[in-house]
GROMACS .gro file of C-alpha atoms in nm:
model
  454
    1UNK     CA    1   0.011  -0.009  -0.008
    2UNK     CA    2   0.119   0.342  -0.079
    3UNK     CA    3   0.202   0.604   0.187
    4UNK     CA    4  -0.116   0.752   0.299
    5UNK     CA    5  -0.166   1.132   0.317
    6UNK     CA    6  -0.431   1.357   0.492
    7UNK     CA    7  -0.525   1.099   0.768
    8UNK     CA    8  -0.267   0.889   0.967
    9UNK     CA    9  -0.245   0.515   0.898
   10UNK     CA   10  -0.357   0.469   1.258
   11UNK     CA   11  -0.692   0.654   1.191
   12UNK     CA   12  -0.727   0.476   0.851
   13UNK     CA   13  -0.701   0.152   1.010
   14UNK     CA   14  -0.953   0.247   1.271
   15UNK     CA   15  -1.189   0.351   1.001
   16UNK     CA   16  -1.159   0.038   0.811
   17UNK     CA   17  -1.220  -0.176   1.106
   18UNK     CA   18  -1.581  -0.042   1.138
   19UNK     CA   19  -1.823  -0.319   1.088
   20UNK     CA   20  -2.130  -0.135   1.185
   21UNK     CA   21  -2.262   0.180   1.014
   22UNK     CA   22  -2.235   0.426   1.305
   23UNK     CA   23  -2.333   0.785   1.245
   24UNK     CA   24  -2.080   1.061   1.294
   25UNK     CA   25  -2.129   1.302   1.600
   26UNK     CA   26  -2.244   1.663   1.580
   27UNK     CA   27  -1.883   1.746   1.683
   28UNK     CA   28  -1.745   1.574   1.398
   29UNK     CA   29  -1.994   1.721   1.155
   30UNK     CA   30  -1.891   2.073   1.292
   31UNK     CA   31  -1.570   2.032   1.080
   32UNK     CA   32  -1.743   2.069   0.758
   33UNK     CA   33  -1.695   2.420   0.620
   34UNK     CA   34  -1.405   2.480   0.850
   35UNK     CA   35  -1.114   2.226   0.848
   36UNK     CA   36  -1.298   2.021   0.603
   37UNK     CA   37  -1.470   2.170   0.295
   38UNK     CA   38  -1.852   2.151   0.274
   39UNK     CA   39  -1.850   1.796   0.117
   40UNK     CA   40  -1.552   1.653   0.344
   41UNK     CA   41  -1.232   1.728   0.166
   42UNK     CA   42  -0.941   1.838   0.339
   43UNK     CA   43  -0.951   2.231   0.326
   44UNK     CA   44  -0.589   2.292   0.366
   45UNK     CA   45  -0.314   2.275   0.100
   46UNK     CA   46  -0.086   1.958   0.110
   47UNK     CA   47   0.254   1.984   0.273
   48UNK     CA   48   0.462   2.139  -0.008
   49UNK     CA   49   0.167   2.327  -0.135
   50UNK     CA   50   0.155   2.166  -0.491
   51UNK     CA   51  -0.206   2.096  -0.379
   52UNK     CA   52  -0.355   2.416  -0.278
   53UNK     CA   53  -0.608   2.515  -0.021
   54UNK     CA   54  -0.972   2.484  -0.127
   55UNK     CA   55  -1.114   2.843  -0.156
   56UNK     CA   56  -1.470   2.769  -0.293
   57UNK     CA   57  -1.386   2.626  -0.634
   58UNK     CA   58  -1.536   2.791  -0.948
   59UNK     CA   59  -1.791   3.039  -0.840
   60UNK     CA   60  -1.786   3.285  -1.149
   61UNK     CA   61  -1.798   3.170  -1.510
   62UNK     CA   62  -1.557   3.292  -1.767
   63UNK     CA   63  -1.672   3.610  -1.964
   64UNK     CA   64  -1.893   3.547  -2.264
   65UNK     CA   65  -2.016   3.186  -2.138
   66UNK     CA   66  -2.386   3.103  -2.150
   67UNK     CA   67  -2.595   2.816  -2.060
   68UNK     CA   68  -2.581   2.559  -2.358
   69UNK     CA   69  -2.224   2.643  -2.467
   70UNK     CA   70  -1.941   2.395  -2.434
   71UNK     CA   71  -1.766   2.517  -2.123
   72UNK     CA   72  -1.468   2.735  -2.197
   73UNK     CA   73  -1.142   2.688  -2.021
   74UNK     CA   74  -1.125   2.913  -1.710
   75UNK     CA   75  -0.739   2.859  -1.708
   76UNK     CA   76  -0.640   2.938  -2.072
   77UNK     CA   77  -0.292   3.050  -1.963
   78UNK     CA   78  -0.202   2.757  -1.754
   79UNK     CA   79   0.134   2.577  -1.902
   80UNK     CA   80   0.231   2.208  -1.864
   81UNK     CA   81   0.457   2.206  -1.556
   82UNK     CA   82   0.595   1.867  -1.647
   83UNK     CA   83   0.549   1.556  -1.854
   84UNK     CA   84   0.539   1.183  -1.754
   85UNK     CA   85   0.626   0.922  -1.995
   86UNK     CA   86   0.755   0.590  -2.032
   87UNK     CA   87   1.112   0.722  -1.981
   88UNK     CA   88   1.056   0.860  -1.634
   89UNK     CA   89   0.725   0.737  -1.502
   90UNK     CA   90   0.902   0.522  -1.250
   91UNK     CA   91   1.031   0.873  -1.055
   92UNK     CA   92   0.660   0.941  -1.026
   93UNK     CA   93   0.529   0.584  -0.919
   94UNK     CA   94   0.409   0.725  -0.585
   95UNK     CA   95   0.152   0.952  -0.777
   96UNK     CA   96   0.028   0.697  -0.990
   97UNK     CA   97  -0.204   0.374  -0.972
   98UNK     CA   98  -0.077   0.050  -1.081
   99UNK     CA   99  -0.303   0.079  -1.375
  100UNK     CA  100  -0.188   0.413  -1.476
  101UNK     CA  101   0.165   0.277  -1.445
  102UNK     CA  102   0.088  -0.035  -1.682
  103UNK     CA  103  -0.056   0.223  -1.948
  104UNK     CA  104   0.303   0.353  -1.989
  105UNK     CA  105   0.441   0.014  -1.993
  106UNK     CA  106   0.167  -0.087  -2.261
  107UNK     CA  107   0.206   0.196  -2.475
  108UNK     CA  108   0.577   0.327  -2.422
  109UNK     CA  109   0.608   0.523  -2.750
  110UNK     CA  110   0.274   0.717  -2.722
  111UNK     CA  111   0.117   0.736  -2.377
  112UNK     CA  112   0.210   1.030  -2.164
  113UNK     CA  113   0.065   1.273  -1.891
  114UNK     CA  114   0.109   1.648  -1.945
  115UNK     CA  115   0.086   1.776  -1.576
  116UNK     CA  116  -0.055   2.115  -1.486
  117UNK     CA  117  -0.095   2.351  -1.183
  118UNK     CA  118  -0.351   2.192  -0.947
  119UNK     CA  119  -0.671   2.387  -0.973
  120UNK     CA  120  -0.941   2.289  -0.688
  121UNK     CA  121  -1.222   2.406  -0.906
  122UNK     CA  122  -1.509   2.169  -0.770
  123UNK     CA  123  -1.802   2.366  -0.643
  124UNK     CA  124  -2.172   2.281  -0.572
  125UNK     CA  125  -2.478   2.509  -0.488
  126UNK     CA  126  -2.522   2.619  -0.139
  127UNK     CA  127  -2.831   2.417  -0.079
  128UNK     CA  128  -2.626   2.085  -0.174
  129UNK     CA  129  -2.377   2.220   0.096
  130UNK     CA  130  -2.651   2.256   0.352
  131UNK     CA  131  -2.808   1.923   0.273
  132UNK     CA  132  -2.456   1.757   0.315
  133UNK     CA  133  -2.448   1.892   0.659
  134UNK     CA  134  -2.781   1.761   0.760
  135UNK     CA  135  -2.686   1.429   0.608
  136UNK     CA  136  -2.375   1.397   0.794
  137UNK     CA  137  -2.541   1.310   1.103
  138UNK     CA  138  -2.844   1.127   0.988
  139UNK     CA  139  -2.763   0.915   0.680
  140UNK     CA  140  -2.751   0.550   0.708
  141UNK     CA  141  -2.664   0.251   0.520
  142UNK     CA  142  -2.911  -0.042   0.526
  143UNK     CA  143  -2.934  -0.394   0.416
  144UNK     CA  144  -2.563  -0.464   0.477
  145UNK     CA  145  -2.477  -0.148   0.273
  146UNK     CA  146  -2.689  -0.229  -0.023
  147UNK     CA  147  -2.939   0.040   0.058
  148UNK     CA  148  -2.939   0.388   0.204
  149UNK     CA  149  -3.171   0.573   0.413
  150UNK     CA  150  -3.225   0.931   0.576
  151UNK     CA  151  -3.043   1.092   0.277
  152UNK     CA  152  -3.126   1.353   0.016
  153UNK     CA  153  -2.966   1.592  -0.221
  154UNK     CA  154  -2.630   1.625  -0.079
  155UNK     CA  155  -2.346   1.399  -0.027
  156UNK     CA  156  -2.443   1.131   0.233
  157UNK     CA  157  -2.140   1.057   0.411
  158UNK     CA  158  -1.906   1.341   0.385
  159UNK     CA  159  -1.681   1.185   0.656
  160UNK     CA  160  -1.685   0.820   0.553
  161UNK     CA  161  -1.619   0.556   0.798
  162UNK     CA  162  -1.592   0.260   0.541
  163UNK     CA  163  -1.553   0.179   0.179
  164UNK     CA  164  -1.914   0.141   0.126
  165UNK     CA  165  -1.995   0.475   0.243
  166UNK     CA  166  -1.740   0.635   0.003
  167UNK     CA  167  -1.871   0.451  -0.286
  168UNK     CA  168  -2.229   0.568  -0.209
  169UNK     CA  169  -2.089   0.909  -0.207
  170UNK     CA  170  -1.979   0.868  -0.568
  171UNK     CA  171  -2.316   0.715  -0.659
  172UNK     CA  172  -2.501   0.999  -0.500
  173UNK     CA  173  -2.287   1.291  -0.606
  174UNK     CA  174  -2.463   1.605  -0.705
  175UNK     CA  175  -2.540   1.627  -1.107
  176UNK     CA  176  -2.838   1.840  -1.108
  177UNK     CA  177  -3.204   1.741  -1.095
  178UNK     CA  178  -3.258   1.629  -1.467
  179UNK     CA  179  -3.086   1.663  -1.810
  180UNK     CA  180  -3.113   1.562  -2.158
  181UNK     CA  181  -2.784   1.499  -2.341
  182UNK     CA  182  -2.657   1.408  -2.712
  183UNK     CA  183  -2.330   1.227  -2.754
  184UNK     CA  184  -2.193   0.889  -2.783
  185UNK     CA  185  -1.908   0.645  -2.770
  186UNK     CA  186  -1.642   0.475  -2.976
  187UNK     CA  187  -1.430   0.171  -2.947
  188UNK     CA  188  -1.130   0.210  -3.179
  189UNK     CA  189  -0.970  -0.104  -3.320
  190UNK     CA  190  -0.592  -0.194  -3.276
  191UNK     CA  191  -0.527   0.014  -3.585
  192UNK     CA  192  -0.737   0.331  -3.456
  193UNK     CA  193  -1.024   0.289  -3.684
  194UNK     CA  194  -1.367   0.339  -3.532
  195UNK     CA  195  -1.737   0.358  -3.563
  196UNK     CA  196  -1.942   0.633  -3.365
  197UNK     CA  197  -2.229   0.509  -3.160
  198UNK     CA  198  -2.459   0.789  -3.100
  199UNK     CA  199  -2.707   0.813  -2.813
  200UNK     CA  200  -2.982   1.047  -2.709
  201UNK     CA  201  -3.013   1.022  -2.315
  202UNK     CA  202  -3.252   1.161  -2.043
  203UNK     CA  203  -3.178   1.136  -1.679
  204UNK     CA  204  -3.409   1.236  -1.402
  205UNK     CA  205  -3.267   1.239  -1.051
  206UNK     CA  206  -3.527   1.273  -0.780
  207UNK     CA  207  -3.243   1.257  -0.525
  208UNK     CA  208  -3.081   1.564  -0.634
  209UNK     CA  209  -3.400   1.796  -0.651
  210UNK     CA  210  -3.360   2.097  -0.428
  211UNK     CA  211  -3.572   2.054  -0.119
  212UNK     CA  212  -3.617   1.669  -0.174
  213UNK     CA  213  -3.742   1.492   0.142
  214UNK     CA  214  -3.570   1.168   0.246
  215UNK     CA  215  -3.889   1.043   0.347
  216UNK     CA  216  -4.043   1.091   0.012
  217UNK     CA  217  -3.735   0.931  -0.164
  218UNK     CA  218  -3.770   0.625   0.056
  219UNK     CA  219  -4.150   0.589  -0.010
  220UNK     CA  220  -4.094   0.588  -0.386
  221UNK     CA  221  -3.763   0.389  -0.343
  222UNK     CA  222  -3.619   0.577  -0.650
  223UNK     CA  223  -3.273   0.738  -0.682
  224UNK     CA  224  -3.285   0.831  -1.061
  225UNK     CA  225  -3.440   0.711  -1.383
  226UNK     CA  226  -3.234   0.685  -1.684
  227UNK     CA  227  -3.353   0.663  -2.062
  228UNK     CA  228  -3.106   0.591  -2.358
  229UNK     CA  229  -3.175   0.553  -2.730
  230UNK     CA  230  -2.931   0.474  -2.993
  231UNK     CA  231  -2.936   0.759  -3.262
  232UNK     CA  232  -2.679   0.612  -3.493
  233UNK     CA  233  -2.543   0.419  -3.695
  234UNK     CA  234  -2.864   0.320  -3.872
  235UNK     CA  235  -2.835  -0.063  -3.809
  236UNK     CA  236  -2.877   0.020  -3.417
  237UNK     CA  237  -3.098   0.330  -3.436
  238UNK     CA  238  -3.398   0.318  -3.228
  239UNK     CA  239  -3.264   0.031  -2.974
  240UNK     CA  240  -3.348   0.187  -2.642
  241UNK     CA  241  -3.268   0.111  -2.262
  242UNK     CA  242  -3.464   0.224  -1.944
  243UNK     CA  243  -3.326   0.201  -1.585
  244UNK     CA  244  -3.480   0.285  -1.254
  245UNK     CA  245  -3.226   0.271  -0.964
  246UNK     CA  246  -3.342   0.214  -0.621
  247UNK     CA  247  -3.240   0.353  -0.270
  248UNK     CA  248  -3.306  -0.002  -0.134
  249UNK     CA  249  -3.163  -0.247  -0.370
  250UNK     CA  250  -3.256  -0.542  -0.165
  251UNK     CA  251  -3.615  -0.449  -0.115
  252UNK     CA  252  -3.648  -0.363  -0.502
  253UNK     CA  253  -3.346  -0.453  -0.705
  254UNK     CA  254  -3.280  -0.213  -1.020
  255UNK     CA  255  -3.528  -0.233  -1.260
  256UNK     CA  256  -3.455  -0.224  -1.646
  257UNK     CA  257  -3.620  -0.261  -1.990
  258UNK     CA  258  -3.498  -0.278  -2.348
  259UNK     CA  259  -3.662  -0.189  -2.684
  260UNK     CA  260  -3.546  -0.388  -2.973
  261UNK     CA  261  -3.609  -0.237  -3.307
  262UNK     CA  262  -3.620  -0.567  -3.483
  263UNK     CA  263  -3.887  -0.726  -3.247
  264UNK     CA  264  -4.054  -0.387  -3.194
  265UNK     CA  265  -4.120  -0.480  -2.829
  266UNK     CA  266  -4.024  -0.394  -2.486
  267UNK     CA  267  -3.857  -0.648  -2.274
  268UNK     CA  268  -3.770  -0.671  -1.884
  269UNK     CA  269  -3.388  -0.679  -1.877
  270UNK     CA  270  -3.299  -0.801  -1.532
  271UNK     CA  271  -2.932  -0.871  -1.662
  272UNK     CA  272  -2.862  -0.492  -1.714
  273UNK     CA  273  -2.633  -0.502  -1.416
  274UNK     CA  274  -2.302  -0.628  -1.269
  275UNK     CA  275  -2.070  -0.770  -1.535
  276UNK     CA  276  -2.314  -0.808  -1.826
  277UNK     CA  277  -2.147  -0.626  -2.126
  278UNK     CA  278  -2.223  -0.264  -2.169
  279UNK     CA  279  -2.448  -0.143  -2.470
  280UNK     CA  280  -2.251  -0.182  -2.791
  281UNK     CA  281  -1.933  -0.195  -2.607
  282UNK     CA  282  -1.754  -0.463  -2.797
  283UNK     CA  283  -1.727  -0.628  -2.450
  284UNK     CA  284  -1.476  -0.362  -2.347
  285UNK     CA  285  -1.679  -0.273  -2.035
  286UNK     CA  286  -1.938  -0.410  -1.798
  287UNK     CA  287  -2.262  -0.278  -1.716
  288UNK     CA  288  -2.138  -0.148  -1.368
  289UNK     CA  289  -1.835   0.021  -1.521
  290UNK     CA  290  -2.057   0.308  -1.658
  291UNK     CA  291  -2.012   0.617  -1.466
  292UNK     CA  292  -1.707   0.443  -1.316
  293UNK     CA  293  -1.915   0.233  -1.093
  294UNK     CA  294  -2.290   0.211  -1.069
  295UNK     CA  295  -2.552  -0.040  -0.924
  296UNK     CA  296  -2.567  -0.282  -0.630
  297UNK     CA  297  -2.224  -0.311  -0.433
  298UNK     CA  298  -2.346  -0.657  -0.286
  299UNK     CA  299  -2.095  -0.878  -0.480
  300UNK     CA  300  -1.790  -0.713  -0.320
  301UNK     CA  301  -1.639  -0.635   0.012
  302UNK     CA  302  -1.547  -0.269   0.029
  303UNK     CA  303  -1.232  -0.148   0.227
  304UNK     CA  304  -1.146   0.231   0.277
  305UNK     CA  305  -0.766   0.226   0.247
  306UNK     CA  306  -0.722   0.595   0.320
  307UNK     CA  307  -0.594   0.897   0.106
  308UNK     CA  308  -0.302   0.929  -0.115
  309UNK     CA  309  -0.187   1.217  -0.384
  310UNK     CA  310  -0.246   1.090  -0.743
  311UNK     CA  311  -0.213   1.244  -1.101
  312UNK     CA  312  -0.577   1.245  -1.242
  313UNK     CA  313  -0.743   1.430  -1.534
  314UNK     CA  314  -0.893   1.758  -1.416
  315UNK     CA  315  -1.034   2.063  -1.570
  316UNK     CA  316  -1.033   1.888  -1.891
  317UNK     CA  317  -1.183   2.167  -2.088
  318UNK     CA  318  -0.968   2.134  -2.398
  319UNK     CA  319  -1.072   1.786  -2.438
  320UNK     CA  320  -1.441   1.915  -2.391
  321UNK     CA  321  -1.406   2.167  -2.662
  322UNK     CA  322  -1.634   2.180  -2.959
  323UNK     CA  323  -1.356   2.292  -3.176
  324UNK     CA  324  -1.243   1.933  -3.173
  325UNK     CA  325  -1.353   1.646  -3.395
  326UNK     CA  326  -1.372   1.282  -3.269
  327UNK     CA  327  -1.085   1.226  -3.522
  328UNK     CA  328  -0.864   1.451  -3.314
  329UNK     CA  329  -0.927   1.265  -3.003
  330UNK     CA  330  -0.946   0.901  -3.098
  331UNK     CA  331  -0.639   0.725  -3.176
  332UNK     CA  332  -0.486   0.374  -3.158
  333UNK     CA  333  -0.428   0.250  -2.798
  334UNK     CA  334  -0.564   0.548  -2.606
  335UNK     CA  335  -0.697   0.905  -2.670
  336UNK     CA  336  -0.475   1.189  -2.782
  337UNK     CA  337  -0.263   1.265  -2.460
  338UNK     CA  338  -0.187   1.616  -2.605
  339UNK     CA  339  -0.559   1.705  -2.534
  340UNK     CA  340  -0.557   1.579  -2.174
  341UNK     CA  341  -0.483   1.791  -1.864
  342UNK     CA  342  -0.352   1.609  -1.552
  343UNK     CA  343  -0.314   1.754  -1.199
  344UNK     CA  344  -0.219   1.629  -0.869
  345UNK     CA  345  -0.513   1.589  -0.626
  346UNK     CA  346  -0.595   1.400  -0.310
  347UNK     CA  347  -0.805   1.094  -0.351
  348UNK     CA  348  -0.973   0.843  -0.135
  349UNK     CA  349  -0.868   0.492  -0.205
  350UNK     CA  350  -1.140   0.211  -0.187
  351UNK     CA  351  -1.059  -0.125  -0.261
  352UNK     CA  352  -1.351  -0.375  -0.341
  353UNK     CA  353  -1.273  -0.757  -0.339
  354UNK     CA  354  -1.516  -1.013  -0.483
  355UNK     CA  355  -1.709  -1.191  -0.220
  356UNK     CA  356  -1.680  -1.591  -0.176
  357UNK     CA  357  -1.977  -1.750  -0.358
  358UNK     CA  358  -2.052  -1.474  -0.596
  359UNK     CA  359  -1.904  -1.407  -0.964
  360UNK     CA  360  -1.799  -1.121  -1.161
  361UNK     CA  361  -1.518  -1.101  -1.425
  362UNK     CA  362  -1.340  -0.847  -1.185
  363UNK     CA  363  -1.192  -1.009  -0.881
  364UNK     CA  364  -1.084  -0.680  -0.732
  365UNK     CA  365  -1.138  -0.338  -0.827
  366UNK     CA  366  -0.935  -0.020  -0.678
  367UNK     CA  367  -1.126   0.317  -0.698
  368UNK     CA  368  -0.946   0.649  -0.667
  369UNK     CA  369  -1.204   0.907  -0.561
  370UNK     CA  370  -1.145   1.279  -0.600
  371UNK     CA  371  -1.178   1.425  -0.237
  372UNK     CA  372  -1.328   1.751  -0.380
  373UNK     CA  373  -1.623   1.596  -0.598
  374UNK     CA  374  -1.657   1.225  -0.469
  375UNK     CA  375  -1.626   1.156  -0.843
  376UNK     CA  376  -1.432   0.828  -0.918
  377UNK     CA  377  -1.131   0.948  -1.113
  378UNK     CA  378  -0.948   0.621  -1.184
  379UNK     CA  379  -1.028   0.260  -1.135
  380UNK     CA  380  -0.811  -0.025  -1.164
  381UNK     CA  381  -0.967  -0.369  -1.230
  382UNK     CA  382  -0.818  -0.717  -1.179
  383UNK     CA  383  -0.901  -1.052  -1.331
  384UNK     CA  384  -0.930  -1.401  -1.156
  385UNK     CA  385  -0.543  -1.432  -1.188
  386UNK     CA  386  -0.513  -1.123  -0.984
  387UNK     CA  387  -0.370  -0.963  -1.309
  388UNK     CA  388  -0.449  -0.604  -1.394
  389UNK     CA  389  -0.729  -0.633  -1.673
  390UNK     CA  390  -0.869  -0.290  -1.720
  391UNK     CA  391  -0.804   0.080  -1.631
  392UNK     CA  392  -1.082   0.342  -1.628
  393UNK     CA  393  -1.020   0.707  -1.630
  394UNK     CA  394  -1.282   0.983  -1.586
  395UNK     CA  395  -1.182   1.319  -1.741
  396UNK     CA  396  -1.361   1.572  -1.515
  397UNK     CA  397  -1.455   1.935  -1.521
  398UNK     CA  398  -1.692   2.192  -1.339
  399UNK     CA  399  -2.032   2.237  -1.521
  400UNK     CA  400  -2.080   2.625  -1.445
  401UNK     CA  401  -2.468   2.620  -1.500
  402UNK     CA  402  -2.512   2.402  -1.203
  403UNK     CA  403  -2.255   2.414  -1.064
  404UNK     CA  404  -2.114   2.068  -1.036
  405UNK     CA  405  -1.787   1.854  -1.085
  406UNK     CA  406  -1.847   1.581  -1.337
  407UNK     CA  407  -1.683   1.387  -1.609
  408UNK     CA  408  -1.694   1.505  -1.974
  409UNK     CA  409  -1.536   1.161  -2.105
  410UNK     CA  410  -1.487   0.838  -1.947
  411UNK     CA  411  -1.212   0.592  -2.102
  412UNK     CA  412  -1.224   0.226  -2.038
  413UNK     CA  413  -0.883   0.062  -2.130
  414UNK     CA  414  -0.867  -0.317  -2.189
  415UNK     CA  415  -0.483  -0.413  -2.118
  416UNK     CA  416  -0.545  -0.763  -2.263
  417UNK     CA  417  -0.692  -0.670  -2.590
  418UNK     CA  418  -0.491  -0.342  -2.614
  419UNK     CA  419  -0.817  -0.145  -2.693
  420UNK     CA  420  -1.035   0.100  -2.514
  421UNK     CA  421  -1.381   0.240  -2.531
  422UNK     CA  422  -1.451   0.618  -2.482
  423UNK     CA  423  -1.792   0.711  -2.345
  424UNK     CA  424  -1.938   1.065  -2.349
  425UNK     CA  425  -1.787   1.203  -2.677
  426UNK     CA  426  -2.012   1.511  -2.733
  427UNK     CA  427  -1.776   1.774  -2.903
  428UNK     CA  428  -1.971   1.748  -3.227
  429UNK     CA  429  -2.303   1.778  -3.048
  430UNK     CA  430  -2.502   2.035  -2.849
  431UNK     CA  431  -2.411   2.053  -2.476
  432UNK     CA  432  -2.605   1.887  -2.211
  433UNK     CA  433  -2.917   2.061  -2.136
  434UNK     CA  434  -2.986   2.069  -1.745
  435UNK     CA  435  -3.318   2.258  -1.758
  436UNK     CA  436  -3.583   2.002  -1.868
  437UNK     CA  437  -3.836   1.918  -1.604
  438UNK     CA  438  -3.886   1.552  -1.669
  439UNK     CA  439  -4.190   1.373  -1.550
  440UNK     CA  440  -4.231   0.998  -1.426
  441UNK     CA  441  -4.432   0.908  -1.727
  442UNK     CA  442  -4.141   0.996  -1.953
  443UNK     CA  443  -3.958   0.690  -1.791
  444UNK     CA  444  -4.216   0.399  -1.821
  445UNK     CA  445  -4.194   0.102  -2.048
  446UNK     CA  446  -4.486   0.259  -2.254
  447UNK     CA  447  -4.286   0.568  -2.316
  448UNK     CA  448  -3.985   0.358  -2.417
  449UNK     CA  449  -4.188   0.180  -2.672
  450UNK     CA  450  -4.344   0.508  -2.808
  451UNK     CA  451  -3.993   0.660  -2.843
  452UNK     CA  452  -3.843   0.339  -3.003
  453UNK     CA  453  -4.117   0.340  -3.287
  454UNK     CA  454  -4.048   0.721  -3.397
   0.00000   0.00000   0.00000
């Protein structure tokens, strides 16, 4: 295990030994907004100042920006401070996950990390901070951690006591109340050729609605509803997916439906979970890889290992730009590294190990979670031989109109096939629209059928 920073090893071991899901005390919660940020990150800079103190994140938008634009870079004059590549990455091993190190070894001639000044840009609305403080002393994990209670809107466990609480923080991080978006994915071949798969998606997040009551959320048992329709290529267009994600996943597991254009009918899809292959993914990611991790955590044991400093993609506005074409981004082996901005940040480290008697193609997963946003930034996945299998990377930025920190692109590297899939490509499409007021009737099996037949 790498040297832990931010909290002592003794405290870390104490946290990870917690077997019950005890709430924190009011005295502990009082640290939020003082020595800890409102979502539980360390307020202070690191020892050498290379990670600055958090001062509120982005609270004003660049001049000329308006909602609906691709988000302009708020730091356009920042320069590359240093570059990590195959010739020197071992000097930076303490700032790299094992999976990141493997990428340098796998693509020694082309993979690199351009490292910039660290900008702690993550910010959220004040009501999210307020509800995070309320959650801090009341939120509970139930059903052995497979459900959550007494939480709404904000981070449920800003001072996590165990790995399950930390991964639920990622699942429930604030991303607005609802949205529609266009975009897609591509899985380049070993030579770099790719077919773009386009999607039209809608997301309704009752958990994130300002003023949401945890009692009402528990009564409906819905965290969010997600609908996805393939828009291109023509051979797949119209295929659709609907997911209802629940708060108590033992009481009511995830509900999912698919619409197949050939059969022109909606079917229940209980296999849209765990390690079932992702939609049109060429088998390069699992269903629960989407959004870096999603769904029921019940097949793993979860251990909070502590914190460390890591080089992660951050403020990736250049990669997000609508001046780019997908050909500029996608290439053989990995995306174009000249478009990616890396920064040094503190991350929570959570290790998930497959439980005896359960099955999954990943025997172990290690998640590196940005302390300022609870976004999983890097995930290393291991196969049944305990060998590194896949490495997932989330390229994050601040969406000014919410505001919220979220990924603009997620890239899943398969080390065995030497291929990857990039999800969230939207450079050639309109920007996300966070203003729609979706209704429950938009997320029914009947609505899925109607949409598929258009």
